[in-house]
Short mmCIF file of C-alpha atoms and ligand atoms in Angstrom, two decimals:
data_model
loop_
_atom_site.label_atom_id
_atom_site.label_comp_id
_atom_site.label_asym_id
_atom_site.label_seq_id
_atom_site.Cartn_x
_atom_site.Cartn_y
_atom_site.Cartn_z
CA UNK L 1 276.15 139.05 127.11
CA UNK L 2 276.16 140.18 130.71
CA UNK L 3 274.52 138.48 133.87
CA UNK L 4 273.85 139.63 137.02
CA UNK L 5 275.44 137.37 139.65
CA UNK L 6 274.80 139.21 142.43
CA UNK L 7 274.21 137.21 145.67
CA UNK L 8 274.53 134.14 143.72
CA UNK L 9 277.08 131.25 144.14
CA UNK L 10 279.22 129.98 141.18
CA UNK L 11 279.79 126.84 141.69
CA UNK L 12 282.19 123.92 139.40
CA UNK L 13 278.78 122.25 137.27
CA UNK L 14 278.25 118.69 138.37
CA UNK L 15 279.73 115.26 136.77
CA UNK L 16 277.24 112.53 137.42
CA UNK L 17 279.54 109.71 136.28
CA UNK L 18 276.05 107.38 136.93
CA UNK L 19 273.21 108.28 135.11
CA UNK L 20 270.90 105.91 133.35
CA UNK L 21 269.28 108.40 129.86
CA UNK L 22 267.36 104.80 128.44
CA UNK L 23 267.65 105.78 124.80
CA UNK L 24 267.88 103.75 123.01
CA UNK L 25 264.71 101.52 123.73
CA UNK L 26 262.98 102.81 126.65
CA UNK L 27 262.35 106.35 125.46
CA UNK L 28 259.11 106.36 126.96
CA UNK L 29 260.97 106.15 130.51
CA UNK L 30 263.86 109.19 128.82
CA UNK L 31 265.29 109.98 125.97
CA UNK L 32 268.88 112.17 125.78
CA UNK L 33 266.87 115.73 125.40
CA UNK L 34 264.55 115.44 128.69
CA UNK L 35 267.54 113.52 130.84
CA UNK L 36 270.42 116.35 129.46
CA UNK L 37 267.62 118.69 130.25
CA UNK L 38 267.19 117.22 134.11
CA UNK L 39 270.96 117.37 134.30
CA UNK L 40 270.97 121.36 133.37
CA UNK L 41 268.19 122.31 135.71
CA UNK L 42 270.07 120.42 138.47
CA UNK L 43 273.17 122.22 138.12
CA UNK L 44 274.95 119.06 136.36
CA UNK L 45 276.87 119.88 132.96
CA UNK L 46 278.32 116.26 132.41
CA UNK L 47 276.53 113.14 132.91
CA UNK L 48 278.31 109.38 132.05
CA UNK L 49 275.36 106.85 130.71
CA UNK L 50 275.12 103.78 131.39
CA UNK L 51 275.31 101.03 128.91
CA UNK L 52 271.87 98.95 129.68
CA UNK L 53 269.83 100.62 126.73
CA UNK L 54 268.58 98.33 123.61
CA UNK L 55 270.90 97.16 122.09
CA UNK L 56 273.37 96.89 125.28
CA UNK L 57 276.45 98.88 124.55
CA UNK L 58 278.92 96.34 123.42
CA UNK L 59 280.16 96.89 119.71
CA UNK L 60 281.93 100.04 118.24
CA UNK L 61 279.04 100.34 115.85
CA UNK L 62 276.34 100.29 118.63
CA UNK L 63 278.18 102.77 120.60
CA UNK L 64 278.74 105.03 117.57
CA UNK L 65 275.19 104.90 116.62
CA UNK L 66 274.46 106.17 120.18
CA UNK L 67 277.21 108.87 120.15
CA UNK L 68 275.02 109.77 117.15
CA UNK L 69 271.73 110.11 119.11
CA UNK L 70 273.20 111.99 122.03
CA UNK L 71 274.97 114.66 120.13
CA UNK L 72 271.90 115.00 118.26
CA UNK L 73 269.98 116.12 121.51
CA UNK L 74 272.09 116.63 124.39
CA UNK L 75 272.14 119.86 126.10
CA UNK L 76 275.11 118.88 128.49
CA UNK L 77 278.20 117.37 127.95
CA UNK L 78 278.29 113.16 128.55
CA UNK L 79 280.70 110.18 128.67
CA UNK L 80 279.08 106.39 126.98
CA UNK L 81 279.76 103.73 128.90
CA UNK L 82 280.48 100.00 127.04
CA UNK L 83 279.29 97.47 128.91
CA UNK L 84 282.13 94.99 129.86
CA UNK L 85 281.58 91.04 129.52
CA UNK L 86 281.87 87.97 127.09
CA UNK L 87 279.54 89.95 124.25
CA UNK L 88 282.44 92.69 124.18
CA UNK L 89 285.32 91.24 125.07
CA UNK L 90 286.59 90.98 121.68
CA UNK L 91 286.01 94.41 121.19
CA UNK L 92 287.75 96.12 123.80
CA UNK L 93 290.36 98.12 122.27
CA UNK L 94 287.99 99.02 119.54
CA UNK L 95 285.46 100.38 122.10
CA UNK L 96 288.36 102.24 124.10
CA UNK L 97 289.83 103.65 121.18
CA UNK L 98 286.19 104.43 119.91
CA UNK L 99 285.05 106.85 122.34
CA UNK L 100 283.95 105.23 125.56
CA UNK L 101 284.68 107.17 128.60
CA UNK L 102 284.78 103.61 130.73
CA UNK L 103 283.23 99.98 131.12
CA UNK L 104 280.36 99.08 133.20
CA UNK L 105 280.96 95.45 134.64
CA UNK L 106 277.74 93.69 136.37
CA UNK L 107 278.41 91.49 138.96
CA UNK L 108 274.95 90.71 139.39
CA UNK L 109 271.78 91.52 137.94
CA UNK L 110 269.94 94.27 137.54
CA UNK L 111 267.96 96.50 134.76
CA UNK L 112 268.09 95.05 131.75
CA UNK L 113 268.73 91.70 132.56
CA UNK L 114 272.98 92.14 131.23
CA UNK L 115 274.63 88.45 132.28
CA UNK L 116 277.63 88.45 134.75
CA UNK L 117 280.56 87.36 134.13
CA UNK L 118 282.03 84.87 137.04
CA UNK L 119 285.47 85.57 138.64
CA UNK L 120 287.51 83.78 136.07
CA UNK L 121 285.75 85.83 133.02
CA UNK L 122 286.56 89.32 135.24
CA UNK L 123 289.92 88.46 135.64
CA UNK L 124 290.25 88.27 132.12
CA UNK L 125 288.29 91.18 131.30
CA UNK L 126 290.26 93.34 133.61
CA UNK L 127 293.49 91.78 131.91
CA UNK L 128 291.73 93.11 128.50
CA UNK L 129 290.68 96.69 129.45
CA UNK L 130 293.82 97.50 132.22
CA UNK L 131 296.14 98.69 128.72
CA UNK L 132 293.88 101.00 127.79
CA UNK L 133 293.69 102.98 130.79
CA UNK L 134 289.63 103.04 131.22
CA UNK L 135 288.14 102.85 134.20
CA UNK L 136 285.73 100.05 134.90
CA UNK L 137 282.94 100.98 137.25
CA UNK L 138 280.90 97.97 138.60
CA UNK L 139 277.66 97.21 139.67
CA UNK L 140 279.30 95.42 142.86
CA UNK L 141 276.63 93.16 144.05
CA UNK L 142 276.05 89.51 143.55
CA UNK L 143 272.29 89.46 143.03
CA UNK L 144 271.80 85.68 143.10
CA UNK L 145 271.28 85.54 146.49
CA UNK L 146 268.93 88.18 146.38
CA UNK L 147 267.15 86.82 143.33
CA UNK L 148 267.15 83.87 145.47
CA UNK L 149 265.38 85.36 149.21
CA UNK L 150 263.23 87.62 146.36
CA UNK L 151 261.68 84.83 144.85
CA UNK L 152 261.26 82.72 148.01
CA UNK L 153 259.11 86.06 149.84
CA UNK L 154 257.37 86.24 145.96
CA UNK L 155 256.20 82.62 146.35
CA UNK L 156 254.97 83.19 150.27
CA UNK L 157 252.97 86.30 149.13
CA UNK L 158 254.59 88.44 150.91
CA UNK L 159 253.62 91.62 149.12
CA UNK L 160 254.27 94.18 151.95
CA UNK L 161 257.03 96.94 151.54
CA UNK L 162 258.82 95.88 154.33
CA UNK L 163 259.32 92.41 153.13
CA UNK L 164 261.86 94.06 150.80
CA UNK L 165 263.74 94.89 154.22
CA UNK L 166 265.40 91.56 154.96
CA UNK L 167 265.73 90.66 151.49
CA UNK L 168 268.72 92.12 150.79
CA UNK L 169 272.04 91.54 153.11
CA UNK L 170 274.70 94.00 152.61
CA UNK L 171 276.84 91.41 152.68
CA UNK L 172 276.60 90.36 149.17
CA UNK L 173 278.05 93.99 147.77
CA UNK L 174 280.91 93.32 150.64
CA UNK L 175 282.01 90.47 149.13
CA UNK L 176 281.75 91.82 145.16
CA UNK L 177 284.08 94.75 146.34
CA UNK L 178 286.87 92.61 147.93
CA UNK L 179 286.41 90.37 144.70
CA UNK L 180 286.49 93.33 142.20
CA UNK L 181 289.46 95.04 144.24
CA UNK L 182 291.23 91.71 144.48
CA UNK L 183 290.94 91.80 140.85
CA UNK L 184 292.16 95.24 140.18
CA UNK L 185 295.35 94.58 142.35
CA UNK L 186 296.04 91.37 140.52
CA UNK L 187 295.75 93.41 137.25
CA UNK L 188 296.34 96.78 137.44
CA UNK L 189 292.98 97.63 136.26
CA UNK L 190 291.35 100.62 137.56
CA UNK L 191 287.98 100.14 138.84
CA UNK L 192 285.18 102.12 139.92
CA UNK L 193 282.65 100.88 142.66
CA UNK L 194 279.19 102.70 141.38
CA UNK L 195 276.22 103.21 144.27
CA UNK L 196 278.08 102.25 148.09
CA UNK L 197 274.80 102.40 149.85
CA UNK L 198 276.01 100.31 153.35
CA UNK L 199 278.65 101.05 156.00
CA UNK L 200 279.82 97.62 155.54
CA UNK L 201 281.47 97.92 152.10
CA UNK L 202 283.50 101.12 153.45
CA UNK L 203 286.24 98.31 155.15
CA UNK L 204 287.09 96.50 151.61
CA UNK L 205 287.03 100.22 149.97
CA UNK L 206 289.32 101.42 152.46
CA UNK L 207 291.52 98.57 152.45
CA UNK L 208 291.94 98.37 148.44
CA UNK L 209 292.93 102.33 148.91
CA UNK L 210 295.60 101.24 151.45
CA UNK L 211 296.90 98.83 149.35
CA UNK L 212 297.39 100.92 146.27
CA UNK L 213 294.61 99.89 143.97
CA UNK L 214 293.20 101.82 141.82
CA UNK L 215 289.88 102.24 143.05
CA UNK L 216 287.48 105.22 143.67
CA UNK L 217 283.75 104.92 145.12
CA UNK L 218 280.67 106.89 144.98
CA UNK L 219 277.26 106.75 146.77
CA UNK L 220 273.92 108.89 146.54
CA UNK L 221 271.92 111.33 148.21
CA UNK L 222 269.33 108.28 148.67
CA UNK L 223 271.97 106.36 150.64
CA UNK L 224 272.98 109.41 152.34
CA UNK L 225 269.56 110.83 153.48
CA UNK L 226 266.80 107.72 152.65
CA UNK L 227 266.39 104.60 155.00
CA UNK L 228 264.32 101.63 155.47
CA UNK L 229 262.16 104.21 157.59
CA UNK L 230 261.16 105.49 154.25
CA UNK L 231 259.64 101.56 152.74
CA UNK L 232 256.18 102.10 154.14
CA UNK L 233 255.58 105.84 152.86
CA UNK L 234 257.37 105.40 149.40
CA UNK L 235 256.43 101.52 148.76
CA UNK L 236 258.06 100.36 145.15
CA UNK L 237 258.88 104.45 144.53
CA UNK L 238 261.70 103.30 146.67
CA UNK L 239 262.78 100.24 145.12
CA UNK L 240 266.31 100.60 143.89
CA UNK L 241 269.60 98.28 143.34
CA UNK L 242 271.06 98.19 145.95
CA UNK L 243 268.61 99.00 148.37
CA UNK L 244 268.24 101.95 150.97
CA UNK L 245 269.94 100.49 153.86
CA UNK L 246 269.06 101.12 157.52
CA UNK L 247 269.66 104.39 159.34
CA UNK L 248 272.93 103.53 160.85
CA UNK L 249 274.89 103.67 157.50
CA UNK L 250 274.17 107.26 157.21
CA UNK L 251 276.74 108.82 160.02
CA UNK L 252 279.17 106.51 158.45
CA UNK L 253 278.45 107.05 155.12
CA UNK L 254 278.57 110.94 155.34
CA UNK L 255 281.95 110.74 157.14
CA UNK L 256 283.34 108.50 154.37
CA UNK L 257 282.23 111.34 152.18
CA UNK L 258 283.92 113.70 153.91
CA UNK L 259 287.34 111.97 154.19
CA UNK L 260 287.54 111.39 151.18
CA UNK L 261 287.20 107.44 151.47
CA UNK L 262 284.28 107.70 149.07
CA UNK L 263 285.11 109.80 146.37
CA UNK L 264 282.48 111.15 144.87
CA UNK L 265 278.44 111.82 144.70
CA UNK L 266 276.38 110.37 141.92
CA UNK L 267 273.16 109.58 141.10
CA UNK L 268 272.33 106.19 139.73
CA UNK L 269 269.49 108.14 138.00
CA UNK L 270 267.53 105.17 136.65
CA UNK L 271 263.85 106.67 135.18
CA UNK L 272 260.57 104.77 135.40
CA UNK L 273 256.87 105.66 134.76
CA UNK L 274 254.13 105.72 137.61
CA UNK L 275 252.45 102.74 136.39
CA UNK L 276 256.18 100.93 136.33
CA UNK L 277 257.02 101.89 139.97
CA UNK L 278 253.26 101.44 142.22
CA UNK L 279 252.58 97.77 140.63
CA UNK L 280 250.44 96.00 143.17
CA UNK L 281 252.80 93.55 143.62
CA UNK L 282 255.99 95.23 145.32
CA UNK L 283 258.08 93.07 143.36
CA UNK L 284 257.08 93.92 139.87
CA UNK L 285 257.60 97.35 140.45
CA UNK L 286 261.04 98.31 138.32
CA UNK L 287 264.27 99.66 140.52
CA UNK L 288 265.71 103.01 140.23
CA UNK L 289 263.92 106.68 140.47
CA UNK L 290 265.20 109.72 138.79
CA UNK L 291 268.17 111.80 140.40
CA UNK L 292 270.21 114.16 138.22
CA UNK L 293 268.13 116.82 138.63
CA UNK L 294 267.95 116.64 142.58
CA UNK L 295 271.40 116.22 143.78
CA UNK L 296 272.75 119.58 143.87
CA UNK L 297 269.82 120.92 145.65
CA UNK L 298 269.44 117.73 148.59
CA UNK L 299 273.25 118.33 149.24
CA UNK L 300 273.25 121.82 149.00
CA UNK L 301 270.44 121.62 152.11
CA UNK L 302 273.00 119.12 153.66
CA UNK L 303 275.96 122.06 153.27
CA UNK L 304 273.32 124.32 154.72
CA UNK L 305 272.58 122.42 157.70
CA UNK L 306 276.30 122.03 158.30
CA UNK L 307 276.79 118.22 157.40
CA UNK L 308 279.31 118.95 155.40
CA UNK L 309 281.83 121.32 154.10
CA UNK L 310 281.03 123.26 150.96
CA UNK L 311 284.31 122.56 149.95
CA UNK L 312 284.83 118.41 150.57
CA UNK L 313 281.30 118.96 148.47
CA UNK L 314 282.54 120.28 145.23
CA UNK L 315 285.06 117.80 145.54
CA UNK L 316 282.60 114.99 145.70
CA UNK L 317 280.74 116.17 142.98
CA UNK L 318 283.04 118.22 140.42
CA UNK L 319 286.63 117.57 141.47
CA UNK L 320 286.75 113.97 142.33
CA UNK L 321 285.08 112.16 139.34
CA UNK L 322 286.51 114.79 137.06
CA UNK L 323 290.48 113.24 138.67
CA UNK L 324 288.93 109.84 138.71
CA UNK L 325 287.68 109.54 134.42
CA UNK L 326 290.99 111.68 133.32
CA UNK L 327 288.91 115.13 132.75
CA UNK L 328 291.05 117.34 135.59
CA UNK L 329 293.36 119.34 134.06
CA UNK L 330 296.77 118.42 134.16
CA UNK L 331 299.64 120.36 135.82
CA UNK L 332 300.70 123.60 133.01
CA UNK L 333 298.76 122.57 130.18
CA UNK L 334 296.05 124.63 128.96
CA UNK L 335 293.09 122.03 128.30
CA UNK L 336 289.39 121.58 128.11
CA UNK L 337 287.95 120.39 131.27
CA UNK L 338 289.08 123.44 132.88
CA UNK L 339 286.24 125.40 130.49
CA UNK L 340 283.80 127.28 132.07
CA UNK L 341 281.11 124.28 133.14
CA UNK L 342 278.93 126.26 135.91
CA UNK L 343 276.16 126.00 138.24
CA UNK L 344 274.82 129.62 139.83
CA UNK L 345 272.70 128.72 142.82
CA UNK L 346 270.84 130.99 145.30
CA UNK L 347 271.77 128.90 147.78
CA UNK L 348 269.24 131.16 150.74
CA UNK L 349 266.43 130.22 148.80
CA UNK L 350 263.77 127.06 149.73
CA UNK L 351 261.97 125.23 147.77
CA UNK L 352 259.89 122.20 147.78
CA UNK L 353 260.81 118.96 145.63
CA UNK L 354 257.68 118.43 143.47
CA UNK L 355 257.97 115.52 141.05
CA UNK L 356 255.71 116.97 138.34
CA UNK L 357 257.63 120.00 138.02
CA UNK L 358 260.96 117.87 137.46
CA UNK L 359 262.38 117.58 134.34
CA UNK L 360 262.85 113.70 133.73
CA UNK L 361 260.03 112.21 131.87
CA UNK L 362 259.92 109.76 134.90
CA UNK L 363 258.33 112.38 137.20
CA UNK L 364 258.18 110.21 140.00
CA UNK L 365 260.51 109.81 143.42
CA UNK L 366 261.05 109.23 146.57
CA UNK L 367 261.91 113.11 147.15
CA UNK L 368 258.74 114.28 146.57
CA UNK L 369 257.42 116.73 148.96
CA UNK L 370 261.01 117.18 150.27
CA UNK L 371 261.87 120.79 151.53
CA UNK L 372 265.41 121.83 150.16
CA UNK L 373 267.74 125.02 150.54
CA UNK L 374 269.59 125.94 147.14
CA UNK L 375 267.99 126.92 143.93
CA UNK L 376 269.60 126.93 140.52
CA UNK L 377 269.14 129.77 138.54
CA UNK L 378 271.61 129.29 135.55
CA UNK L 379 273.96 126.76 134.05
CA UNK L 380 276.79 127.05 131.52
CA UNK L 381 277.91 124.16 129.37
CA UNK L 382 281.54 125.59 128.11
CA UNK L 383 280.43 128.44 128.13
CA UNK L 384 277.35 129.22 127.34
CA UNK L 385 273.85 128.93 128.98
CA UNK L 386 271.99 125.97 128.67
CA UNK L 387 269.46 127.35 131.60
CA UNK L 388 269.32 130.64 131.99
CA UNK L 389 266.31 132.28 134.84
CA UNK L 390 265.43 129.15 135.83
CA UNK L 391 264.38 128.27 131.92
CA UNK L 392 265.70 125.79 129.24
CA UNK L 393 267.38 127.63 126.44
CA UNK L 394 266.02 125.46 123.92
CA UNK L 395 267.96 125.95 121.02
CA UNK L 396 271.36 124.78 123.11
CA UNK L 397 269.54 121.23 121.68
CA UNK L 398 272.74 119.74 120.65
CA UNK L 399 275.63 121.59 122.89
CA UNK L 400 276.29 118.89 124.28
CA UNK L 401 279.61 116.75 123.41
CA UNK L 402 281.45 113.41 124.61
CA UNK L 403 283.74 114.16 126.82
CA UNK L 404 286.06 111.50 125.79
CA UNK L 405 288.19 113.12 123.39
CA UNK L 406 289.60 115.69 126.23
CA UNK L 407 290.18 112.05 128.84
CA UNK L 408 293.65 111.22 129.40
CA UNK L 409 294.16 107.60 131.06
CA UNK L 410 297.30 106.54 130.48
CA UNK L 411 297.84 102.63 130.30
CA UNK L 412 297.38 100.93 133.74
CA UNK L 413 300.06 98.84 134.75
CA UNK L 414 300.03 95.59 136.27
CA UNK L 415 300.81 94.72 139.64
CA UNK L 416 300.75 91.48 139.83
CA UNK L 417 304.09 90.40 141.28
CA UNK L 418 303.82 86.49 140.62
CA UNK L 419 304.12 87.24 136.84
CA UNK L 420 307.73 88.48 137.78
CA UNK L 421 308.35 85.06 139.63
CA UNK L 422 307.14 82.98 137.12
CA UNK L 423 309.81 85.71 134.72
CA UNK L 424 312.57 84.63 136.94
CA UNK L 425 312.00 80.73 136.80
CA UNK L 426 311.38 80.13 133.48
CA UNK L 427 314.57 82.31 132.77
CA UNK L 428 316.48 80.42 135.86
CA UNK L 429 314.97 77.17 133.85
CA UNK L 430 315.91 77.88 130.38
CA UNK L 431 319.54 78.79 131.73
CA UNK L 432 319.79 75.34 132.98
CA UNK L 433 318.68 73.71 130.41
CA UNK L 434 321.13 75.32 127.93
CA UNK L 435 323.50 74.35 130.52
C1 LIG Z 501 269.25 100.82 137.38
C2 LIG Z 501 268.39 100.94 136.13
O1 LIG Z 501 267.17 101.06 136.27
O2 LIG Z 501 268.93 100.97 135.01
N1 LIG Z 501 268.38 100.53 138.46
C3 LIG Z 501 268.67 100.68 139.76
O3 LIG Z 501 267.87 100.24 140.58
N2 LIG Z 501 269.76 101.30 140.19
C4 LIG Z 501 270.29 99.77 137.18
C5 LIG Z 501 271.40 99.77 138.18
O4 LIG Z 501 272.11 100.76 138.35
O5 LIG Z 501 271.65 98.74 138.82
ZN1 LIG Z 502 273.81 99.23 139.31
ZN1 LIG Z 503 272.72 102.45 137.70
#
């Protein structure tokens, strides 16, 4: 088989560590064939799903039954998350050793209504999943309050998009970061802070870094390039956890990007139907639009219009998460993860984002109508083609495998040093009582 590259870049395929593929049990908002197929039209040849499908991700057998689904029909390769808090606790190790590529921890609430666990239950969570080396990405937001301001604008009838505006404080995803990387340090866990959408929370990321935790951020092109300038025009389309902040975190946000203090780009895909995101009342209308298929393309324009380097962008989206879940090669060994996952773009050639042409069954978002600079004309999948001129091979049904028997984390280690003081003085007290 030969292709004809010519004038097209090759770039590293994708790894959307956040993407939301609903099946099981809301297959009528995506199922594993239609959100794989997304992912392979936008350039992105491993996705990580998140655990709030029915039933919630928290048992060895519910994850192997939907190991069994995905291989079934994915066309790209994909991580499972297991949801970590009190309904999986006891199964941990059996969940680590059983093919999870990381835990999901909610600090607040969000699709799918998954409980939170307070401080004391994530401490000893984190003490439970830091031995096994998996990373634990968190929803870092503390919803109550915005339950709270939601239901109190809900109650006034105040129905207009830009209600939403105030309802929100960045604030509350400050304070779950500190908490989470507070946490991490205490335990050794390594954490993961999923969908940075305000400057704010860059000063707790930056600081955890500093002090040696484990931690590695990503954000979205909606946090990147959206605003609450867009409310009025997109209305509920727009509605997402956390919200779109105001314009001002964008400079800072991109330069985070770029330095490296967020790590990587990913989606937060998270499918709805039309009817589910223009309810008349703003606040029935469900958070999260489809992504996966629009990423490459939105910062591809960005790399076009010289906001950022083509380079610090691979490493946002291939490199980074890749380094972050244990898929980047290691030093001398010959290993998977280094096979040929690619993404040939004509990156001269514009298009215009049209939500009934995308590939998720949602086919509705906040980028419709956008003009963008990159096309993708084929992806490979180790390999071999899933898309090949701009078409779904369709019989590559199936390609795609979990990507968690080629991760390597090796046991985190604790750092807490009071456990060493309390070492010393109940050694110094046994001595003298012997004595
Ligand atoms: C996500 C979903 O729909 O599953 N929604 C969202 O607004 N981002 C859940 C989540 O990531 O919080
Ligand atoms: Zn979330
Ligand atoms: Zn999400």
């Amino acid at each position: 088989e030969t292709l004809d590259a010519t004038g097209l870049a090759i770039l590293p395929g994708g790894i959307d560590v956040h993407v939301h593929f609903r099946d099981p049990g809301y297959t009528h908002k995506e199922d594993w064939a239609s959100g794989t197929s997304a992912a392979a039209f936008g350039g992105v040849t491993t996705v990580f799903d998140m655990p709030n499908t029915i039933p919630t991700v928290a048992t060895p057998e519910i994850l192997a039954a939907k190991h069994a689904i995905a291989d079934e029909k994915a066309f790209v390769d994909y991580g499972l998350y297991a949801v970590l808090g009190e309904e999986s606790l006891d199964h941990v190790e059996a969940l680590a050793e059983g093919g999870v590529i990381g835990f999901k921890l909610y600090m607040g609430n969000t699709f799918g209504r998954i409980p939170s666990p307070d401080t004391g239950a994530m401490l000893e969570l984190f003490e439970r999943v830091a031995p096994t080396g998996k990373r634990v990405s968190l929803h870092a937001e503390t919803n109550t309050i915005m339950e709270r301001r939601e239901k109190r604008l809900r109650e006034a009838g105040r129905n207009d998009p830009l209600a939403h505006l105030d309802s929100r404080p960045a604030v509350v995803a400050v304070e779950a970061v500190e908490r989470a990387a507070t946490l991490a340090e205490w335990t050794g866990a390594r954490i993961h802070i999923l969908h940075i959408s305000s400057k704010e929370e860059l000063r707790p990321l930056a600081e955890a870094k500093a002090r040696g935790v484990d931690i590695t951020g990503e954000t979205g092109p909606h946090y990147l390039m959206l605003s609450t300038d867009d409310y009025a025009r997109c209305k509920g389309v727009i509605r997402v956890n956390p919200p779109v902040r105001e314009a001002d975190c964008h400079e800072p946000l991109w330069n985070a990007l770029k330095d490296g203090t967020i790590d990587m780009i990913a989606t937060d895909h998270a499918p709805h139907t039309p009817e589910e995101k223009t309810r008349s009342v703003i606040w029935n209308c469900d958070c999260g639009f489809p992504g996966v298929e629009t990423q490459m393309p939105l910062m591809l324009t960005a790399v076009a219009e010289g906001r950022m380097d083509i380079r610090d962008y691979v490493r946002a989206s291939s490199e980074a998460p890749a380094k972050s879940f244990g898929l980047y090669p290691q030093k001398g060994a010959i290993l998977p993860g280094a096979d040929a996952d690619l993404a040939l773009f004509d990156l001269s050639e514009e298009w215009v984002i049209d939500d009934f042409k995308l590939h998720s069954l949602s086919r509705i978002s906040p980028w419709h109508g956008r003009k963008v600079k990159g096309k993708l004309k084929h992806t490979l999948v180790r390999g071999a083609f899933v898309v090949r001129d701009g078409a779904l091979v369709e019989t590559m049904k199936g390609h795609g495998r979990s990507v968690h028997t080629i991760q390597r984390m090796p046991p985190a280690e604790p750092r807490n040093t009071h456990k060493t003081i309390a070492a010393v003085t109940a050694a110094q007290i046994s001595a003298a009582v012997t004595a």
